[in-house]
PDB file of C-alpha atoms in Angstrom:
ATOM      1  CA  MET R   1      94.393 106.988 129.946  1.00  0.00           C
ATOM      2  CA  ASN R   2      91.377 105.396 128.337  1.00  0.00           C
ATOM      3  CA  GLY R   3      89.966 107.432 125.492  1.00  0.00           C
ATOM      4  CA  GLY R   4      86.589 106.847 123.917  1.00  0.00           C
ATOM      5  CA  PRO R   5      83.258 105.438 125.054  1.00  0.00           C
ATOM      6  CA  SER R   6      83.017 101.753 125.880  1.00  0.00           C
ATOM      7  CA  ILE R   7      80.908 101.108 122.774  1.00  0.00           C
ATOM      8  CA  ILE R   8      80.773 103.122 119.568  1.00  0.00           C
ATOM      9  CA  ARG R   9      78.401 101.749 116.929  1.00  0.00           C
ATOM     10  CA  ARG R  10      79.280 104.158 114.163  1.00  0.00           C
ATOM     11  CA  PHE R  11      82.073 104.794 111.696  1.00  0.00           C
ATOM     12  CA  THR R  12      84.020 108.023 111.863  1.00  0.00           C
ATOM     13  CA  THR R  13      85.975 110.081 109.362  1.00  0.00           C
ATOM     14  CA  GLU R  14      87.857 112.052 112.016  1.00  0.00           C
ATOM     15  CA  LYS R  15      91.614 111.868 111.939  1.00  0.00           C
ATOM     16  CA  SER R  16      92.934 109.704 114.762  1.00  0.00           C
ATOM     17  CA  ASN R  17      94.664 112.532 116.623  1.00  0.00           C
ATOM     18  CA  VAL R  18      91.477 114.655 116.642  1.00  0.00           C
ATOM     19  CA  GLU R  19      89.366 111.669 117.623  1.00  0.00           C
ATOM     20  CA  LEU R  20      91.787 110.764 120.432  1.00  0.00           C
ATOM     21  CA  ILE R  21      91.905 114.265 121.931  1.00  0.00           C
ATOM     22  CA  ASN R  22      88.121 114.664 121.749  1.00  0.00           C
ATOM     23  CA  SER R  23      87.620 111.243 123.323  1.00  0.00           C
ATOM     24  CA  LEU R  24      89.990 111.991 126.181  1.00  0.00           C
ATOM     25  CA  ARG R  25      88.334 115.314 126.950  1.00  0.00           C
ATOM     26  CA  SER R  26      84.880 113.729 126.825  1.00  0.00           C
ATOM     27  CA  ASN R  27      85.971 110.934 129.154  1.00  0.00           C
ATOM     28  CA  PHE R  28      87.512 113.373 131.634  1.00  0.00           C
ATOM     29  CA  VAL R  29      84.261 115.317 131.802  1.00  0.00           C
ATOM     30  CA  ALA R  30      82.050 112.220 131.979  1.00  0.00           C
ATOM     31  CA  ALA R  31      84.147 110.754 134.795  1.00  0.00           C
ATOM     32  CA  GLN R  32      83.408 113.801 136.946  1.00  0.00           C
ATOM     33  CA  HIS R  33      79.701 113.875 136.056  1.00  0.00           C
ATOM     34  CA  VAL R  34      80.114 117.484 134.923  1.00  0.00           C
ATOM     35  CA  GLU R  35      78.526 118.175 131.566  1.00  0.00           C
ATOM     36  CA  PRO R  36      80.202 120.747 129.312  1.00  0.00           C
ATOM     37  CA  GLY R  37      78.502 124.140 129.612  1.00  0.00           C
ATOM     38  CA  HIS R  38      76.286 123.037 132.536  1.00  0.00           C
ATOM     39  CA  ALA R  39      78.528 123.915 135.464  1.00  0.00           C
ATOM     40  CA  ASN R  40      76.344 126.882 136.371  1.00  0.00           C
ATOM     41  CA  GLY R  41      73.036 125.506 135.150  1.00  0.00           C
ATOM     42  CA  ALA R  42      73.413 127.123 131.722  1.00  0.00           C
ATOM     43  CA  SER R  43      71.587 125.771 128.698  1.00  0.00           C
ATOM     44  CA  ASP R  44      73.428 123.512 126.287  1.00  0.00           C
ATOM     45  CA  PRO R  45      75.700 125.825 124.232  1.00  0.00           C
ATOM     46  CA  GLN R  46      75.983 123.285 121.412  1.00  0.00           C
ATOM     47  CA  ARG R  47      72.329 123.810 120.548  1.00  0.00           C
ATOM     48  CA  HIS R  48      73.002 127.471 119.838  1.00  0.00           C
ATOM     49  CA  GLY R  49      76.324 127.063 118.026  1.00  0.00           C
ATOM     50  CA  ILE R  50      78.298 128.507 120.946  1.00  0.00           C
ATOM     51  CA  PRO R  51      81.809 127.035 121.494  1.00  0.00           C
ATOM     52  CA  GLN R  52      81.871 124.391 124.204  1.00  0.00           C
ATOM     53  CA  LYS R  53      83.530 125.233 127.516  1.00  0.00           C
ATOM     54  CA  ILE R  54      84.784 122.362 129.645  1.00  0.00           C
ATOM     55  CA  SER R  55      84.582 122.354 133.433  1.00  0.00           C
ATOM     56  CA  TYR R  56      86.783 120.165 135.607  1.00  0.00           C
ATOM     57  CA  THR R  57      87.030 119.731 139.343  1.00  0.00           C
ATOM     58  CA  ASN R  58      90.421 120.439 140.907  1.00  0.00           C
ATOM     59  CA  ASP R  59      90.182 117.311 143.093  1.00  0.00           C
ATOM     60  CA  TYR R  60      91.269 114.754 140.508  1.00  0.00           C
ATOM     61  CA  SER R  61      91.609 112.004 143.147  1.00  0.00           C
ATOM     62  CA  SER R  62      87.808 111.669 143.093  1.00  0.00           C
ATOM     63  CA  TRP R  63      87.691 110.524 139.458  1.00  0.00           C
ATOM     64  CA  THR R  64      91.071 108.860 138.911  1.00  0.00           C
ATOM     65  CA  SER R  65      92.633 105.752 140.431  1.00  0.00           C
ATOM     66  CA  GLN R  66      96.175 104.786 141.368  1.00  0.00           C
ATOM     67  CA  GLN R  67      97.990 101.465 141.356  1.00  0.00           C
ATOM     68  CA  ASP R  68     101.559 101.620 142.613  1.00  0.00           C
ATOM     69  CA  ASP R  69     103.117 104.545 140.721  1.00  0.00           C
ATOM     70  CA  THR R  70     100.555 104.571 137.895  1.00  0.00           C
ATOM     71  CA  ILE R  71      97.525 106.846 137.748  1.00  0.00           C
ATOM     72  CA  TYR R  72      94.573 105.882 135.544  1.00  0.00           C
ATOM     73  CA  ILE R  73      92.912 108.977 134.099  1.00  0.00           C
ATOM     74  CA  PRO R  74      90.000 108.518 134.461  1.00  0.00           C
ATOM     75  CA  ALA R  75      89.612 105.477 136.711  1.00  0.00           C
ATOM     76  CA  ILE R  76      88.951 102.326 134.671  1.00  0.00           C
ATOM     77  CA  ASP R  77      86.602  99.483 135.567  1.00  0.00           C
ATOM     78  CA  PHE R  78      87.796  96.288 133.903  1.00  0.00           C
ATOM     79  CA  SER R  79      85.171  94.125 135.585  1.00  0.00           C
ATOM     80  CA  GLN R  80      82.686  94.264 132.705  1.00  0.00           C
ATOM     81  CA  SER R  81      83.507  92.861 129.304  1.00  0.00           C
ATOM     82  CA  GLY R  82      83.692  95.255 126.376  1.00  0.00           C
ATOM     83  CA  LEU R  83      82.127  92.662 124.041  1.00  0.00           C
ATOM     84  CA  SER R  84      78.550  91.429 124.026  1.00  0.00           C
ATOM     85  CA  GLU R  85      79.020  88.228 122.002  1.00  0.00           C
ATOM     86  CA  GLU R  86      81.461  85.312 121.916  1.00  0.00           C
ATOM     87  CA  ARG R  87      85.074  86.052 120.982  1.00  0.00           C
ATOM     88  CA  ASP R  88      84.940  84.202 117.657  1.00  0.00           C
ATOM     89  CA  GLN R  89      82.273  86.636 116.426  1.00  0.00           C
ATOM     90  CA  TYR R  90      84.808  89.505 116.250  1.00  0.00           C
ATOM     91  CA  ASP R  91      87.767  90.740 114.285  1.00  0.00           C
ATOM     92  CA  ILE R  92      89.907  92.717 116.745  1.00  0.00           C
ATOM     93  CA  THR R  93      92.449  95.098 115.234  1.00  0.00           C
ATOM     94  CA  VAL R  94      94.976  97.097 117.210  1.00  0.00           C
ATOM     95  CA  LYS R  95      97.256  99.853 115.934  1.00  0.00           C
ATOM     96  CA  LEU R  96     100.197 100.719 118.165  1.00  0.00           C
ATOM     97  CA  PHE R  97     101.811 104.133 117.707  1.00  0.00           C
ATOM     98  CA  TYR R  98     105.423 104.248 118.896  1.00  0.00           C
ATOM     99  CA  LEU R  99     105.952 107.948 119.573  1.00  0.00           C
ATOM    100  CA  PRO R 100     108.832 110.236 118.543  1.00  0.00           C
ATOM    101  CA  GLY R 101     111.726 110.741 120.934  1.00  0.00           C
ATOM    102  CA  ILE R 102     111.182 107.492 122.880  1.00  0.00           C
ATOM    103  CA  PRO R 103     114.104 105.007 122.781  1.00  0.00           C
ATOM    104  CA  ALA R 104     113.435 101.847 120.780  1.00  0.00           C
ATOM    105  CA  SER R 105     114.800  99.841 123.712  1.00  0.00           C
ATOM    106  CA  ARG R 106     111.568 100.555 125.627  1.00  0.00           C
ATOM    107  CA  ARG R 107     109.284  99.165 122.967  1.00  0.00           C
ATOM    108  CA  CYS R 108     109.207  95.557 124.099  1.00  0.00           C
ATOM    109  CA  ALA R 109     107.767  96.630 127.466  1.00  0.00           C
ATOM    110  CA  HIS R 110     105.548  99.270 125.863  1.00  0.00           C
ATOM    111  CA  THR R 111     104.074  96.765 123.423  1.00  0.00           C
ATOM    112  CA  ARG R 112     103.164  94.368 126.198  1.00  0.00           C
ATOM    113  CA  GLN R 113     101.650  97.181 128.312  1.00  0.00           C
ATOM    114  CA  ALA R 114      99.470  98.370 125.442  1.00  0.00           C
ATOM    115  CA  ILE R 115      98.279  94.897 124.422  1.00  0.00           C
ATOM    116  CA  ASP R 116      97.549  93.887 128.022  1.00  0.00           C
ATOM    117  CA  LEU R 117      95.263  96.907 128.474  1.00  0.00           C
ATOM    118  CA  VAL R 118      93.293  96.085 125.334  1.00  0.00           C
ATOM    119  CA  LEU R 119      92.942  92.432 126.360  1.00  0.00           C
ATOM    120  CA  LYS R 120      91.709  93.455 129.816  1.00  0.00           C
ATOM    121  CA  GLU R 121      89.248  95.964 128.384  1.00  0.00           C
ATOM    122  CA  LEU R 122      87.725  93.485 125.920  1.00  0.00           C
ATOM    123  CA  HIS R 123      88.044  90.407 128.161  1.00  0.00           C
ATOM    124  CA  VAL R 124      89.847  88.390 125.479  1.00  0.00           C
ATOM    125  CA  ASP R 125      93.183  86.567 125.395  1.00  0.00           C
ATOM    126  CA  SER R 126      94.264  87.481 121.858  1.00  0.00           C
ATOM    127  CA  ILE R 127      93.849  89.988 119.043  1.00  0.00           C
ATOM    128  CA  ASP R 128      93.555  89.281 115.343  1.00  0.00           C
ATOM    129  CA  LEU R 129      95.844  91.962 113.932  1.00  0.00           C
ATOM    130  CA  LEU R 130      98.448  94.332 115.362  1.00  0.00           C
ATOM    131  CA  ILE R 131      99.698  97.148 113.124  1.00  0.00           C
ATOM    132  CA  ALA R 132     102.930  98.816 114.213  1.00  0.00           C
ATOM    133  CA  SER R 133     103.370 102.513 113.420  1.00  0.00           C
ATOM    134  CA  PHE R 134     106.934 103.795 113.729  1.00  0.00           C
ATOM    135  CA  PRO R 135     107.760 107.467 114.388  1.00  0.00           C
ATOM    136  CA  GLY R 136     109.182 109.819 111.819  1.00  0.00           C
ATOM    137  CA  VAL R 137     108.114 107.868 108.728  1.00  0.00           C
ATOM    138  CA  SER R 138     105.348 108.757 106.286  1.00  0.00           C
ATOM    139  CA  PHE R 139     104.396 107.414 102.881  1.00  0.00           C
ATOM    140  CA  ASP R 140     103.709 109.791  99.999  1.00  0.00           C
ATOM    141  CA  ALA R 141     101.453 108.057  97.486  1.00  0.00           C
ATOM    142  CA  ASP R 142     102.475 110.511  94.769  1.00  0.00           C
ATOM    143  CA  ASP R 143     106.169 109.859  95.243  1.00  0.00           C
ATOM    144  CA  GLU R 144     107.734 106.666  93.907  1.00  0.00           C
ATOM    145  CA  GLY R 145     110.745 107.593  96.057  1.00  0.00           C
ATOM    146  CA  GLU R 146     109.132 105.817  99.014  1.00  0.00           C
ATOM    147  CA  GLU R 147     109.047 107.022 102.606  1.00  0.00           C
ATOM    148  CA  GLU R 148     109.884 110.455 103.938  1.00  0.00           C
ATOM    149  CA  ILE R 149     110.280 112.003 107.353  1.00  0.00           C
ATOM    150  CA  THR R 150     106.896 113.199 108.480  1.00  0.00           C
ATOM    151  CA  PRO R 151     106.802 116.935 109.283  1.00  0.00           C
ATOM    152  CA  GLU R 152     105.138 116.310 112.635  1.00  0.00           C
ATOM    153  CA  GLY R 153     107.850 113.864 113.771  1.00  0.00           C
ATOM    154  CA  GLU R 154     110.495 114.902 116.266  1.00  0.00           C
ATOM    155  CA  GLY R 155     113.943 113.924 115.057  1.00  0.00           C
ATOM    156  CA  GLN R 156     114.981 111.277 112.545  1.00  0.00           C
ATOM    157  CA  PRO R 157     113.037 108.142 111.660  1.00  0.00           C
ATOM    158  CA  ASP R 158     114.096 104.841 113.210  1.00  0.00           C
ATOM    159  CA  ASP R 159     117.263 103.205 111.945  1.00  0.00           C
ATOM    160  CA  PHE R 160     116.848  99.797 110.358  1.00  0.00           C
ATOM    161  CA  ASP R 161     118.194  97.842 113.353  1.00  0.00           C
ATOM    162  CA  SER R 162     115.596  99.463 115.628  1.00  0.00           C
ATOM    163  CA  LEU R 163     112.805  98.404 113.295  1.00  0.00           C
ATOM    164  CA  VAL R 164     114.030  94.816 113.322  1.00  0.00           C
ATOM    165  CA  GLN R 165     114.483  94.847 117.101  1.00  0.00           C
ATOM    166  CA  THR R 166     110.915  96.054 117.598  1.00  0.00           C
ATOM    167  CA  TRP R 167     109.570  93.476 115.154  1.00  0.00           C
ATOM    168  CA  ARG R 168     111.255  90.712 117.187  1.00  0.00           C
ATOM    169  CA  SER R 169     109.132  91.650 120.210  1.00  0.00           C
ATOM    170  CA  LEU R 170     105.978  91.476 118.058  1.00  0.00           C
ATOM    171  CA  GLU R 171     107.016  88.076 116.743  1.00  0.00           C
ATOM    172  CA  ASP R 172     107.398  86.887 120.324  1.00  0.00           C
ATOM    173  CA  LEU R 173     103.794  87.884 121.115  1.00  0.00           C
ATOM    174  CA  HIS R 174     102.693  86.135 117.916  1.00  0.00           C
ATOM    175  CA  GLN R 175     104.518  82.998 119.021  1.00  0.00           C
ATOM    176  CA  LYS R 176     102.716  83.127 122.371  1.00  0.00           C
ATOM    177  CA  GLY R 177      99.348  83.313 120.615  1.00  0.00           C
ATOM    178  CA  MET R 178      98.467  86.838 121.742  1.00  0.00           C
ATOM    179  CA  ILE R 179      98.565  88.194 118.165  1.00  0.00           C
ATOM    180  CA  SER R 180      97.313  86.242 115.139  1.00  0.00           C
ATOM    181  CA  GLN R 181      98.735  88.563 112.464  1.00  0.00           C
ATOM    182  CA  ILE R 182     101.259  91.412 112.467  1.00  0.00           C
ATOM    183  CA  GLY R 183     101.229  94.417 110.180  1.00  0.00           C
ATOM    184  CA  LEU R 184     103.222  97.556 109.411  1.00  0.00           C
ATOM    185  CA  ALA R 185     102.421 101.138 108.503  1.00  0.00           C
ATOM    186  CA  GLU R 186     104.028 103.427 105.920  1.00  0.00           C
ATOM    187  CA  PHE R 187     106.367 100.850 104.339  1.00  0.00           C
ATOM    188  CA  GLY R 188     107.062 101.214 100.614  1.00  0.00           C
ATOM    189  CA  SER R 189     108.380  98.488  98.324  1.00  0.00           C
ATOM    190  CA  ASP R 190     112.078  99.323  98.860  1.00  0.00           C
ATOM    191  CA  ARG R 191     111.838  99.252 102.629  1.00  0.00           C
ATOM    192  CA  LEU R 192     109.728  96.100 102.575  1.00  0.00           C
ATOM    193  CA  ALA R 193     112.258  94.357 100.339  1.00  0.00           C
ATOM    194  CA  LYS R 194     115.016  95.179 102.806  1.00  0.00           C
ATOM    195  CA  PHE R 195     112.957  94.344 105.871  1.00  0.00           C
ATOM    196  CA  LEU R 196     111.276  91.048 104.975  1.00  0.00           C
ATOM    197  CA  PRO R 197     114.468  88.900 104.901  1.00  0.00           C
ATOM    198  CA  GLN R 198     115.069  89.887 108.550  1.00  0.00           C
ATOM    199  CA  THR R 199     111.679  88.592 109.734  1.00  0.00           C
ATOM    200  CA  LYS R 200     110.558  85.192 110.969  1.00  0.00           C
ATOM    201  CA  VAL R 201     106.886  86.187 110.800  1.00  0.00           C
ATOM    202  CA  LYS R 202     106.218  88.244 107.692  1.00  0.00           C
ATOM    203  CA  PRO R 203     103.801  91.179 107.911  1.00  0.00           C
ATOM    204  CA  SER R 204     100.350  90.304 106.611  1.00  0.00           C
ATOM    205  CA  VAL R 205      99.307  93.961 106.226  1.00  0.00           C
ATOM    206  CA  ASP R 206     100.949  97.196 105.092  1.00  0.00           C
ATOM    207  CA  GLN R 207      98.860 100.225 106.004  1.00  0.00           C
ATOM    208  CA  ILE R 208      99.660 103.401 104.084  1.00  0.00           C
ATOM    209  CA  ASN R 209      98.384 106.962 104.142  1.00  0.00           C
ATOM    210  CA  VAL R 210      97.044 107.723 100.695  1.00  0.00           C
ATOM    211  CA  LYS R 211      96.287 111.429 100.364  1.00  0.00           C
ATOM    212  CA  ASP R 212      94.755 111.420  96.895  1.00  0.00           C
ATOM    213  CA  CYS R 213      92.180 108.646  97.114  1.00  0.00           C
ATOM    214  CA  CYS R 214      93.826 105.312  96.529  1.00  0.00           C
ATOM    215  CA  VAL R 215      96.684 106.394  94.255  1.00  0.00           C
ATOM    216  CA  VAL R 216      99.174 103.671  95.172  1.00  0.00           C
ATOM    217  CA  PRO R 217     102.504 103.263  93.326  1.00  0.00           C
ATOM    218  CA  LYS R 218     102.403 100.290  90.966  1.00  0.00           C
ATOM    219  CA  SER R 219     105.706  98.997  92.320  1.00  0.00           C
ATOM    220  CA  LEU R 220     104.206  98.655  95.799  1.00  0.00           C
ATOM    221  CA  ILE R 221     101.037  96.994  94.498  1.00  0.00           C
ATOM    222  CA  LEU R 222     103.041  94.383  92.590  1.00  0.00           C
ATOM    223  CA  TYR R 223     105.483  93.715  95.413  1.00  0.00           C
ATOM    224  CA  ALA R 224     102.740  93.406  98.026  1.00  0.00           C
ATOM    225  CA  LYS R 225     100.853  90.958  95.802  1.00  0.00           C
ATOM    226  CA  GLN R 226     104.012  88.927  95.268  1.00  0.00           C
ATOM    227  CA  GLN R 227     104.651  88.745  99.042  1.00  0.00           C
ATOM    228  CA  ASN R 228     100.982  88.124  99.896  1.00  0.00           C
ATOM    229  CA  ILE R 229     100.764  91.381 101.881  1.00  0.00           C
ATOM    230  CA  GLN R 230      97.405  93.139 102.038  1.00  0.00           C
ATOM    231  CA  LEU R 231      97.502  96.892 101.399  1.00  0.00           C
ATOM    232  CA  LEU R 232      95.236  98.995 103.613  1.00  0.00           C
ATOM    233  CA  THR R 233      94.802 102.768 103.827  1.00  0.00           C
ATOM    234  CA  HIS R 234      94.405 105.100 106.795  1.00  0.00           C
ATOM    235  CA  ASN R 235      94.257 108.790 107.720  1.00  0.00           C
ATOM    236  CA  ASP R 236      96.145 108.514 111.008  1.00  0.00           C
ATOM    237  CA  CYS R 237      98.674 111.032 112.251  1.00  0.00           C
ATOM    238  CA  THR R 238     102.133 109.610 113.020  1.00  0.00           C
ATOM    239  CA  ASP R 239     102.737 111.877 116.027  1.00  0.00           C
ATOM    240  CA  ILE R 240      99.268 111.249 117.379  1.00  0.00           C
ATOM    241  CA  LEU R 241      99.855 112.697 120.872  1.00  0.00           C
ATOM    242  CA  PRO R 242     102.520 115.447 121.012  1.00  0.00           C
ATOM    243  CA  ARG R 243     103.999 116.483 124.341  1.00  0.00           C
ATOM    244  CA  GLY R 244     102.456 119.964 124.200  1.00  0.00           C
ATOM    245  CA  THR R 245      98.994 118.561 123.545  1.00  0.00           C
ATOM    246  CA  THR R 246      99.365 116.154 126.467  1.00  0.00           C
ATOM    247  CA  ARG R 247     100.422 118.976 128.757  1.00  0.00           C
ATOM    248  CA  GLU R 248      97.387 120.992 127.669  1.00  0.00           C
ATOM    249  CA  LEU R 249      95.036 118.039 128.238  1.00  0.00           C
ATOM    250  CA  LEU R 250      96.292 117.302 131.755  1.00  0.00           C
ATOM    251  CA  GLY R 251      97.371 120.779 132.785  1.00  0.00           C
ATOM    252  CA  PRO R 252      95.740 123.579 134.802  1.00  0.00           C
ATOM    253  CA  GLY R 253      94.423 125.577 131.847  1.00  0.00           C
ATOM    254  CA  GLU R 254      90.794 126.326 131.041  1.00  0.00           C
ATOM    255  CA  SER R 255      90.433 123.115 129.007  1.00  0.00           C
ATOM    256  CA  GLY R 256      92.878 121.069 131.095  1.00  0.00           C
ATOM    257  CA  ALA R 257      92.035 118.298 133.548  1.00  0.00           C
ATOM    258  CA  HIS R 258      94.041 119.889 136.407  1.00  0.00           C
ATOM    259  CA  ILE R 259      96.183 116.800 136.912  1.00  0.00           C
ATOM    260  CA  LEU R 260      99.520 118.574 136.464  1.00  0.00           C
ATOM    261  CA  ALA R 261     100.740 121.337 138.753  1.00  0.00           C
ATOM    262  CA  SER R 262     100.327 124.879 137.496  1.00  0.00           C
ATOM    263  CA  SER R 263     103.978 125.706 138.297  1.00  0.00           C
ATOM    264  CA  PRO R 264     107.115 123.987 139.663  1.00  0.00           C
ATOM    265  CA  ASP R 265     106.459 125.539 143.091  1.00  0.00           C
ATOM    266  CA  SER R 266     102.734 124.842 143.174  1.00  0.00           C
ATOM    267  CA  GLU R 267     101.106 122.056 145.208  1.00  0.00           C
ATOM    268  CA  ASP R 268      97.947 121.863 143.089  1.00  0.00           C
ATOM    269  CA  GLY R 269      98.913 118.793 141.059  1.00  0.00           C
ATOM    270  CA  ILE R 270     101.663 116.471 139.873  1.00  0.00           C
ATOM    271  CA  LYS R 271     104.989 118.197 139.259  1.00  0.00           C
ATOM    272  CA  GLY R 272     107.327 117.462 136.388  1.00  0.00           C
ATOM    273  CA  ASP R 273     107.567 117.383 132.616  1.00  0.00           C
ATOM    274  CA  ILE R 274     105.071 115.138 130.850  1.00  0.00           C
ATOM    275  CA  GLU R 275     106.281 112.842 128.056  1.00  0.00           C
ATOM    276  CA  PRO R 276     103.874 110.638 126.047  1.00  0.00           C
ATOM    277  CA  GLN R 277     105.257 107.112 125.535  1.00  0.00           C
ATOM    278  CA  TRP R 278     102.782 105.335 123.248  1.00  0.00           C
ATOM    279  CA  VAL R 279      99.198 105.335 121.984  1.00  0.00           C
ATOM    280  CA  VAL R 280      97.151 102.282 121.024  1.00  0.00           C
ATOM    281  CA  LYS R 281      93.922 102.305 119.024  1.00  0.00           C
ATOM    282  CA  TYR R 282      91.662  99.263 119.026  1.00  0.00           C
ATOM    283  CA  THR R 283      88.491  98.236 117.192  1.00  0.00           C
ATOM    284  CA  ALA R 284      86.291  95.172 117.590  1.00  0.00           C
ATOM    285  CA  VAL R 285      84.168  94.512 114.497  1.00  0.00           C
ATOM    286  CA  VAL R 286      81.289  92.026 114.447  1.00  0.00           C
ATOM    287  CA  LYS R 287      82.258  89.760 111.552  1.00  0.00           C
ATOM    288  CA  ASP R 288      78.862  88.891 110.095  1.00  0.00           C
ATOM    289  CA  ARG R 289      77.532  92.471 110.262  1.00  0.00           C
ATOM    290  CA  GLY R 290      80.631  94.569 109.698  1.00  0.00           C
ATOM    291  CA  VAL R 291      79.673  96.775 112.659  1.00  0.00           C
ATOM    292  CA  ILE R 292      82.209  98.362 115.013  1.00  0.00           C
ATOM    293  CA  GLU R 293      80.900  97.360 118.434  1.00  0.00           C
ATOM    294  CA  ASN R 294      83.804  98.615 120.508  1.00  0.00           C
ATOM    295  CA  LYS R 295      86.391 101.220 119.658  1.00  0.00           C
ATOM    296  CA  GLY R 296      88.765 103.195 121.828  1.00  0.00           C
ATOM    297  CA  TYR R 297      92.256 104.323 122.743  1.00  0.00           C
ATOM    298  CA  PHE R 298      94.739 103.889 125.535  1.00  0.00           C
ATOM    299  CA  ALA R 299      97.747 106.140 125.977  1.00  0.00           C
ATOM    300  CA  LEU R 300     100.667 106.159 128.383  1.00  0.00           C
ATOM    301  CA  ALA R 301     102.608 109.224 129.482  1.00  0.00           C
ATOM    302  CA  GLU R 302     105.386 109.549 132.027  1.00  0.00           C
ATOM    303  CA  VAL R 303     106.156 112.457 134.325  1.00  0.00           C
ATOM    304  CA  GLY R 304     109.712 113.434 135.101  1.00  0.00           C
ATOM    305  CA  THR R 305     109.139 113.062 138.863  1.00  0.00           C
ATOM    306  CA  CYS R 306     107.488 110.475 141.085  1.00  0.00           C
ATOM    307  CA  ILE R 307     103.854 110.120 139.946  1.00  0.00           C
ATOM    308  CA  LYS R 308     102.152 110.732 143.246  1.00  0.00           C
ATOM    309  CA  PRO R 309      99.024 112.757 143.948  1.00  0.00           C
ATOM    310  CA  SER R 310      99.463 115.880 146.021  1.00  0.00           C
ATOM    311  CA  ASP R 311      98.083 115.829 149.530  1.00  0.00           C
TER     312      ASP R 311
END
């Protein structure tokens, strides 16, 4: 799934999960050329403060595409470059969300899938920074006790060996020249101190969620400075695309895209349980102007049965 317009020339304060869901819904509607609230020739409800109602066609084959056992929702045209200037004019940052409940053993393949889609979309052969976000871990800026399990996570945070295993796959992409720098999210000083000796390529960035406006523990500031790690802040949600939200987005409901079958016995869509695998967020910033020229999301979800359109 590709979420977000091809070019967004504005900054946003929306949380990533809200921005992602809104982008996906907007793209689904735009792909079918059906404007919200205009299905019956009604006036634009947004002008009158009336809640927006989304209309989808039940024939999703007309606005999606399929390659082997993968369906692109909506269909994606990679023929045109997502950048208007030469590659060296941009800083391209990618944040990869590894989602709760997905085995760490899949992450090597998932990482390559996510990066390949961004490279194809932007028509480039490398990105400047990849930030890895691991499930089940959050950073509380008010708590010197470091990381905690995020309330929206499903299950326990990754064990240490899984973190190192995932980092190895990122180091491999760095070695191949696909990623210039690698970063982490939600790592405090204790976890960094344990993690860094296990790395060949040290993280250049640690991105943390600071709730109370830049109140960062002094211990983390000092340790990051000592290790030459840049501290960045964000307002992203760790579990950015829960299973229930995905089902609602693709399901047969009033605001769903009518991709998934309405019931196990129905023939009106794809049957099976939907399970999000990963989400990637990318931004391309024009260096000399500091303008976001291209911003968007890709997400991958798997269905528990063969992904095949109904006849």
